[in-house]
Coordinates of C-alpha atoms and ligand atoms in Angstrom, one line a residue:
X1 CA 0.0 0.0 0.0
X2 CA 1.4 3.6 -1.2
X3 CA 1.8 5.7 2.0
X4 CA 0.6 9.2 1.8
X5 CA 4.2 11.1 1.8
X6 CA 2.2 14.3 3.3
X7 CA 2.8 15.0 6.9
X8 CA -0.2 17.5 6.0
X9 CA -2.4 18.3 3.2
X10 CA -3.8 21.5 5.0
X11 CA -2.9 24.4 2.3
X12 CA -2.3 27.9 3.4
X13 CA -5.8 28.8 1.4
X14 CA -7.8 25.9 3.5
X15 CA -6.2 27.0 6.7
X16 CA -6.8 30.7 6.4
X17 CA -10.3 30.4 5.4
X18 CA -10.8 27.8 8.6
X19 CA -9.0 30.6 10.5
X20 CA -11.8 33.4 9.2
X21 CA -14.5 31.4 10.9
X22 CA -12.8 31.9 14.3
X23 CA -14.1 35.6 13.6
X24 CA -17.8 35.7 13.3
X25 CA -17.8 39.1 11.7
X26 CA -14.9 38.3 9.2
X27 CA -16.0 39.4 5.7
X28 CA -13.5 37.3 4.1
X29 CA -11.3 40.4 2.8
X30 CA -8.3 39.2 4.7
X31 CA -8.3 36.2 3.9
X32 CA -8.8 37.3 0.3
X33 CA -5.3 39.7 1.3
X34 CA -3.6 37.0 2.6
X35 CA -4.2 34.6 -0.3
X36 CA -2.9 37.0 -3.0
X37 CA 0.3 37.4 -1.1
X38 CA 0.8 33.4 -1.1
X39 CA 0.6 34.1 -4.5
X40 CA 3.1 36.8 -4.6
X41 CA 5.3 34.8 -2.4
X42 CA 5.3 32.1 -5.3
X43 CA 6.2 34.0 -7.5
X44 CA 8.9 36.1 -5.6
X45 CA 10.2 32.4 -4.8
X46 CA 10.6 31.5 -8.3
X47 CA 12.4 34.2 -9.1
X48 CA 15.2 34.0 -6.1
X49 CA 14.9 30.3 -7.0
X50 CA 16.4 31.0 -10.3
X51 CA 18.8 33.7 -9.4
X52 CA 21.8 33.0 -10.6
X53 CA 20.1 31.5 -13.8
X54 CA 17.9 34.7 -15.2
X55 CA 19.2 38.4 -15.1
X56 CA 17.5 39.3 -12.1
X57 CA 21.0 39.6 -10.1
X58 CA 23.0 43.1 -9.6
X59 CA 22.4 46.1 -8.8
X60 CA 19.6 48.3 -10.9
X61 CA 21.1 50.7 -10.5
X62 CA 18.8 52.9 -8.8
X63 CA 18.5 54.2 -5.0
X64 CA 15.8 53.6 -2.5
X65 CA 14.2 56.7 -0.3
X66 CA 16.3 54.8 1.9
X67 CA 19.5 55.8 0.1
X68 CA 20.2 52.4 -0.3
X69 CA 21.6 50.9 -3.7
X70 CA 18.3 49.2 -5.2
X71 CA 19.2 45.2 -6.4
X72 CA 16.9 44.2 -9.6
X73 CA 15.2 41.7 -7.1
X74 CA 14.6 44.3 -4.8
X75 CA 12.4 46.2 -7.6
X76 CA 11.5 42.9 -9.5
X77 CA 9.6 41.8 -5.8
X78 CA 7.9 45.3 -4.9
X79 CA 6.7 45.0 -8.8
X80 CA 4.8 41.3 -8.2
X81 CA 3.7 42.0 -4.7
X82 CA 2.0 46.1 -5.9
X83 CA 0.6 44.4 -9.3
X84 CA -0.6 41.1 -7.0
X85 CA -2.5 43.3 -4.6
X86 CA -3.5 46.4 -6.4
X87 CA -6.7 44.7 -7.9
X88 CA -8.6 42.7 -5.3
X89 CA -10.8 45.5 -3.9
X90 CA -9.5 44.5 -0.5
X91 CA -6.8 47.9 0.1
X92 CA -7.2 51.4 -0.1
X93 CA -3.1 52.2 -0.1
X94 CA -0.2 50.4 0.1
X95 CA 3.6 51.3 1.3
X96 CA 6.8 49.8 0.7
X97 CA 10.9 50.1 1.8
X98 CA 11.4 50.5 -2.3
X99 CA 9.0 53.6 -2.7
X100 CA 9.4 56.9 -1.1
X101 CA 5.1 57.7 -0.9
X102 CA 2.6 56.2 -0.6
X103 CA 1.2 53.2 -3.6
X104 CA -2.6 54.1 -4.6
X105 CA -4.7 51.5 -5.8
X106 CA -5.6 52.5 -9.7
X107 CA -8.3 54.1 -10.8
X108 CA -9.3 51.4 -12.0
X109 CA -9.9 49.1 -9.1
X110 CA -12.6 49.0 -6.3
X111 CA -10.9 50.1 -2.7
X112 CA -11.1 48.2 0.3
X113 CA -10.7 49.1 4.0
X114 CA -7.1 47.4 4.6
X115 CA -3.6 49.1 3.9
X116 CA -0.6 47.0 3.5
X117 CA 3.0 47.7 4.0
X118 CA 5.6 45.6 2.8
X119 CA 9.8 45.0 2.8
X120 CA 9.6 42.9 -0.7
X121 CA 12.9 41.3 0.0
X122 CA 14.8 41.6 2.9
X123 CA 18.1 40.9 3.2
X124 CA 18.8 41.9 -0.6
X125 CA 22.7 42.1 -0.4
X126 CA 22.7 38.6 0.2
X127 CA 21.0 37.8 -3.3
X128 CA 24.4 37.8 -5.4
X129 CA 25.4 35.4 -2.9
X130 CA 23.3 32.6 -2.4
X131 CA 22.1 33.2 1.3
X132 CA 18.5 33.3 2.1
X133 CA 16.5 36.5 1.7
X134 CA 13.1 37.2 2.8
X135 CA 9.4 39.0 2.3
X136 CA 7.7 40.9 5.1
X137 CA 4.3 42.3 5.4
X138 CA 2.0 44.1 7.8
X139 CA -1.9 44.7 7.3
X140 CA -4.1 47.5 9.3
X141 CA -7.5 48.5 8.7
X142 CA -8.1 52.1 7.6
X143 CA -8.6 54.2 10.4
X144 CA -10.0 57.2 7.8
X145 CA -13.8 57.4 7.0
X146 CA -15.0 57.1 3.4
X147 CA -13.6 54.8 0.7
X148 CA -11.1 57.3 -0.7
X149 CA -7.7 56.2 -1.6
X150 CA -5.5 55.4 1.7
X151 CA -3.6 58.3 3.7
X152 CA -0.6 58.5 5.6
X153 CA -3.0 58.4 8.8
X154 CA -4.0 54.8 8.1
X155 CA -0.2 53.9 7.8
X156 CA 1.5 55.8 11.0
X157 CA -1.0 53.4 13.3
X158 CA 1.1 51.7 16.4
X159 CA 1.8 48.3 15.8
X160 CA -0.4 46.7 18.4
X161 CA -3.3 47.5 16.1
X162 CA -2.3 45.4 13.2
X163 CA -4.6 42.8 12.0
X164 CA -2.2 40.6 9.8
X165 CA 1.7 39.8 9.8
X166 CA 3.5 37.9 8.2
X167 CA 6.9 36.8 6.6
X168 CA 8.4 34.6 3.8
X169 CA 12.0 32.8 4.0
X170 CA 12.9 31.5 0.9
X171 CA 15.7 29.2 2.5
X172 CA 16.7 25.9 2.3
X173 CA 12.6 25.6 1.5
X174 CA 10.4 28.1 1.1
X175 CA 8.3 29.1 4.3
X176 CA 5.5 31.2 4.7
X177 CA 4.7 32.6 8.5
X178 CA 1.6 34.6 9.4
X179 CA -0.4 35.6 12.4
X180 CA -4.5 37.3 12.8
X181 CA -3.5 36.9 16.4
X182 CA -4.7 33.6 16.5
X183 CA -1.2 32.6 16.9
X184 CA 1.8 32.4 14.4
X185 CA 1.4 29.5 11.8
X186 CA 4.1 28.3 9.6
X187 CA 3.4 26.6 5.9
X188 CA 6.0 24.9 3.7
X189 CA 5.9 25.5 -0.4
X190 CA 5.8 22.1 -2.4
X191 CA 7.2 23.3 -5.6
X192 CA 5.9 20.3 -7.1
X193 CA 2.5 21.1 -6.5
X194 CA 2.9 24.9 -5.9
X195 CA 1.0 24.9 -2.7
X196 CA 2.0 26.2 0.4
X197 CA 1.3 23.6 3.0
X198 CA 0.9 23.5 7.1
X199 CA 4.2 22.5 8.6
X200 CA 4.3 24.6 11.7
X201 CA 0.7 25.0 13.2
X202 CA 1.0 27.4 16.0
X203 CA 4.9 28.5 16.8
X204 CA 5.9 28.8 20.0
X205 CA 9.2 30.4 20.8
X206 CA 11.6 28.8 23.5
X207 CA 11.4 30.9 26.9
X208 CA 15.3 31.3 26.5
X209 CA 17.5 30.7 24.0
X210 CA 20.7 29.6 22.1
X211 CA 21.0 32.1 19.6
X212 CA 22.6 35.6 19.6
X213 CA 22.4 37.2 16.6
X214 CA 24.1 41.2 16.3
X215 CA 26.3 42.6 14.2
X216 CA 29.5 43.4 16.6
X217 CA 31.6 45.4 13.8
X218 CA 29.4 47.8 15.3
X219 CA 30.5 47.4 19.0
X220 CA 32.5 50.7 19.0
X221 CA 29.8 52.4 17.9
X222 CA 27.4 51.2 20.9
X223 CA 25.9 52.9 23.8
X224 CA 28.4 51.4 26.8
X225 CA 24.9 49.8 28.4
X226 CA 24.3 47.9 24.6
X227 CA 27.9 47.0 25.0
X228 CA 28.1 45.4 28.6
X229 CA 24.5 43.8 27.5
X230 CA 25.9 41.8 24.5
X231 CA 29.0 41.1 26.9
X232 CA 26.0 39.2 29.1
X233 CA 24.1 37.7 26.1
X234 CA 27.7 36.2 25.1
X235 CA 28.7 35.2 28.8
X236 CA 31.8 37.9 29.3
X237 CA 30.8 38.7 32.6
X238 CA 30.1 35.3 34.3
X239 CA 26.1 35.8 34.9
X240 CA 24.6 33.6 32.1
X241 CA 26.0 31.2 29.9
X242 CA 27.1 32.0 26.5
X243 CA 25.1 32.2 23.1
X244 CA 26.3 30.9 19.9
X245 CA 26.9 33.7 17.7
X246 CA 24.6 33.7 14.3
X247 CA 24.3 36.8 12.2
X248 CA 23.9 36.4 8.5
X249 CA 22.3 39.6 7.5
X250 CA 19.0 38.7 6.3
X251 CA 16.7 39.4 9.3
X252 CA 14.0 37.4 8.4
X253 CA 16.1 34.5 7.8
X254 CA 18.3 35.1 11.2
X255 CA 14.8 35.0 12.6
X256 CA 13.1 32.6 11.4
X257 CA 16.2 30.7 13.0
X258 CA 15.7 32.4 16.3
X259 CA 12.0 31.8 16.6
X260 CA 12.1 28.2 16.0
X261 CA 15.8 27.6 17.9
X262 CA 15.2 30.2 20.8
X263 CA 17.5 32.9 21.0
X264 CA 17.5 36.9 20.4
X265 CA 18.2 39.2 17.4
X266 CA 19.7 42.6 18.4
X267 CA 20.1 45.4 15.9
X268 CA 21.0 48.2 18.5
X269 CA 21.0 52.2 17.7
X270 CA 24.8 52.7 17.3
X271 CA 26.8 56.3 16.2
X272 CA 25.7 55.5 12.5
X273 CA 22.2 54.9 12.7
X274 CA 21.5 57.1 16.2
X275 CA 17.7 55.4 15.4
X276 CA 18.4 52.1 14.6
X277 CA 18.6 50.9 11.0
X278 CA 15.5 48.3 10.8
X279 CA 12.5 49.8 9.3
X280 CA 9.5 49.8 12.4
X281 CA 6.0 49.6 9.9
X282 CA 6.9 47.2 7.6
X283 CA 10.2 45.3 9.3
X284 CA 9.9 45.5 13.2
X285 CA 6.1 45.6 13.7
X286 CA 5.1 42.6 11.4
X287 CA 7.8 40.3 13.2
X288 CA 6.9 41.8 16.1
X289 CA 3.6 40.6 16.6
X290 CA 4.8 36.9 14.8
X291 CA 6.9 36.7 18.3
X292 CA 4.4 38.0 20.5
X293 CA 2.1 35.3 19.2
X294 CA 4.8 32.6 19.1
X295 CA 5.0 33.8 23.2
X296 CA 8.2 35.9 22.8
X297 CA 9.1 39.7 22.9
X298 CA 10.1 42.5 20.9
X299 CA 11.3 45.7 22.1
X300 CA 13.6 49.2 21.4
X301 CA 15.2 49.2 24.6
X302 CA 12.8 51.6 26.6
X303 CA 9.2 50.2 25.6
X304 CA 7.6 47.5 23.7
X305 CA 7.9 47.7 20.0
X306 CA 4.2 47.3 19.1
X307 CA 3.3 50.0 21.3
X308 CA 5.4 52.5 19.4
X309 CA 3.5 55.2 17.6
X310 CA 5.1 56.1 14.4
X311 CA 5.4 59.1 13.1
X312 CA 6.5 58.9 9.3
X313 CA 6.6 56.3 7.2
X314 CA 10.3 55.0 6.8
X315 CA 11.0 55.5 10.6
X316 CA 13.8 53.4 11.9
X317 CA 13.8 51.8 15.5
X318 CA 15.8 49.7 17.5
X319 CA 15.1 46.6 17.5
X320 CA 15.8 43.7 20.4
X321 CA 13.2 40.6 19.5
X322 CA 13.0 36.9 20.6
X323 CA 13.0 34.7 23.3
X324 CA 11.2 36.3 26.2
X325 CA 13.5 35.9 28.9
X326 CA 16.6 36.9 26.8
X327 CA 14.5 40.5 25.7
X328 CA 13.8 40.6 29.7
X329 CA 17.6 40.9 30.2
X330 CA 18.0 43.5 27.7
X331 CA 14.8 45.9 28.9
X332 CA 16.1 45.7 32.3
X333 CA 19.9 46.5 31.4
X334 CA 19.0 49.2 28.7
X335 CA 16.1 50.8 31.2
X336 CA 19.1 53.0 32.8
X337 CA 19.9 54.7 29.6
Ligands
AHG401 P1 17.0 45.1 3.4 O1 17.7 44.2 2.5 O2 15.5 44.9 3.3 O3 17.4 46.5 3.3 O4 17.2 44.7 4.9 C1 18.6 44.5 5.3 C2 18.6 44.5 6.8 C3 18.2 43.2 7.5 O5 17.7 42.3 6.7 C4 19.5 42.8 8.1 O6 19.4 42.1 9.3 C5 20.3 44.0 8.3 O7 19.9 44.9 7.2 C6 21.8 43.8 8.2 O8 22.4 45.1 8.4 P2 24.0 45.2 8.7 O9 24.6 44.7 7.4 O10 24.2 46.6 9.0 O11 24.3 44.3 9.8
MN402 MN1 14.6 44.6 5.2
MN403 MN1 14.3 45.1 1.6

């Protein structure tokens, strides 16, 4: 007899729409916005999957608002996720890290009550180079009357009021995260069936754990309190034992990592970046309330990152997210500054 190979054959689409009924009032909308960014997150995935194969690799030559140099994946991913979303009638605006205002939906199109912010693909100076990269979203409901196009207004809303979150690793396989505050559910692509299917039904994060992820070239631009706190998280000064160091640059993939394995990802303000250099709407928020949901933490050091209210769109933050007794070390030793 032919065993089923499946561990599961719940698909992303089945499980969201079994996740709607857990809100009587759900009009389906976000489940409709979540589905067309599976979509997009198929199609981003077959694109990084054939990288090095296609000319999608290099630099565009262009520049971010963020004053970054723009890589041709960067723009090729903002491209599938506006032109996947623009049309379902489901958001009013959307914003991204690779365009400066906000993205209208065309004329064209109905207008729904949701606004989505996105970081197409994170991690994007790792593409040339074969290490994962990721997608990250974030989904509010408009907080402006009438059924005009979206304002800044339903964007600068504090994280704790987002209604959707997600991200996607493409990795060693292809894995699609997302929370409605029911929890944090994980679901693994089968590229041989193009379906996204349940792998990690509701993540919970280790209490404490044994990654440390931070980039220390940036050590003598720290705070002295950031300094002695990464001296703890690595077991310098006797009161814990040590974490084993992993940093590879993409922060959803470093993570990703974390949340499963337990451990903390630390991307401290430092003389460079006096506010940080991770993104809070569309980077820090959405993985923000993944961890909260998987039972872990997320903070900037004074206050918790969801209850942060922004104040323009590309604003930075600190960012110190994971395992909730590690964050507890660093809110407690960062309090004094
Ligand atoms: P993006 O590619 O979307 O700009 O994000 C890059 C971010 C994040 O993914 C990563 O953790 C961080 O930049 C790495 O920054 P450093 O190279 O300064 O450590
Ligand atoms: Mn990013
Ligand atoms: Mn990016």
């Amino acid at each position: 007899m032919v065993r089923n190979t499946y561990t599961s054959v719940v698909t992303i689409e089945r499980y969201i729409i079994e996740q709607e009924r857990l809100h009587p009032q759900a009009t389906g909308a976000l489940s409709g916005i979540l589905q067309d960014l599976a979509l997009a997150a198929k199609m981003i995935a077959s694109k990084v999957r054939l990288a090095g194969l296609v000319d999608v690799l290099g630099e565009h030559g262009t520049e971010n608002v963020q004053g970054e140099s723009q890589k041709k994946l960067d723009v090729i991913s903002n491209d599938i996720i506006v032109k996947a979303m623009d049309h379902g009638g489901r958001l009013c605006a959307m914003a991204s890290e690779e365009e400066e205002g906000i993205i209208p939906i065309p004329e064209q199109f109905r207008r729904g009550n949701y606004v989505l912010l996105f970081d197409p693909l994170d991690g994007s100076s790792n593409i040339d180079v074969n290490v994962p990269v990721g997608t990250i979203f974030s989904v509010l409901r408009r907080v402006t009357k009438g059924n005009g196009v979206g304002t800044l207004a339903d964007m600068l809303q504090s994280g704790y009021k987002q209604v959707a979150a997600g991200y996607v690793v493409y990795g060693s396989s292809t894995m699609m995260v997302y929370t409605t505050g029911q929890g944090a559910h994980g679901f693994t692509l089968d590229p041989s069936i193009g379906e996204f299917l349940l792998s990690h039904p509701d993540i919970k994060t280790p209490e404490q754990g044994r990654y440390l992820s931070v980039n220390e070239a940036y050590e003598q631009h720290w705070e002295d309190n950031v300094r002695q706190l990464i001296r703890r998280y690595r077991g310098m000064d006797g009161k814990r034992e040590a974490m084993n160091v992993r940093y590879i640059g993409s922060l959803v993939a470093d993570f990703h990592r974390n949340l499963l394995g337990g451990g903390l990802f630390a991307y401290p303000a430092n003389a460079k970046s006096p506010t940080g250099k991770l993104r809070l709407l569309y980077e820090c928020n959405p993985l923000a309330f993944i961890c909260e949901q998987a039972g872990g933490l997320a903070i900037d050091g004074h206050q918790r990152i969801l209850d942060i209210q922004p104040t323009h769109l590309h604003q930075r933050s600190p960012y110190f997210i994971g395992s909730k007794a590690d964050v507890a070390i660093a809110a407690e030793m960062l309090a004094s500054s």
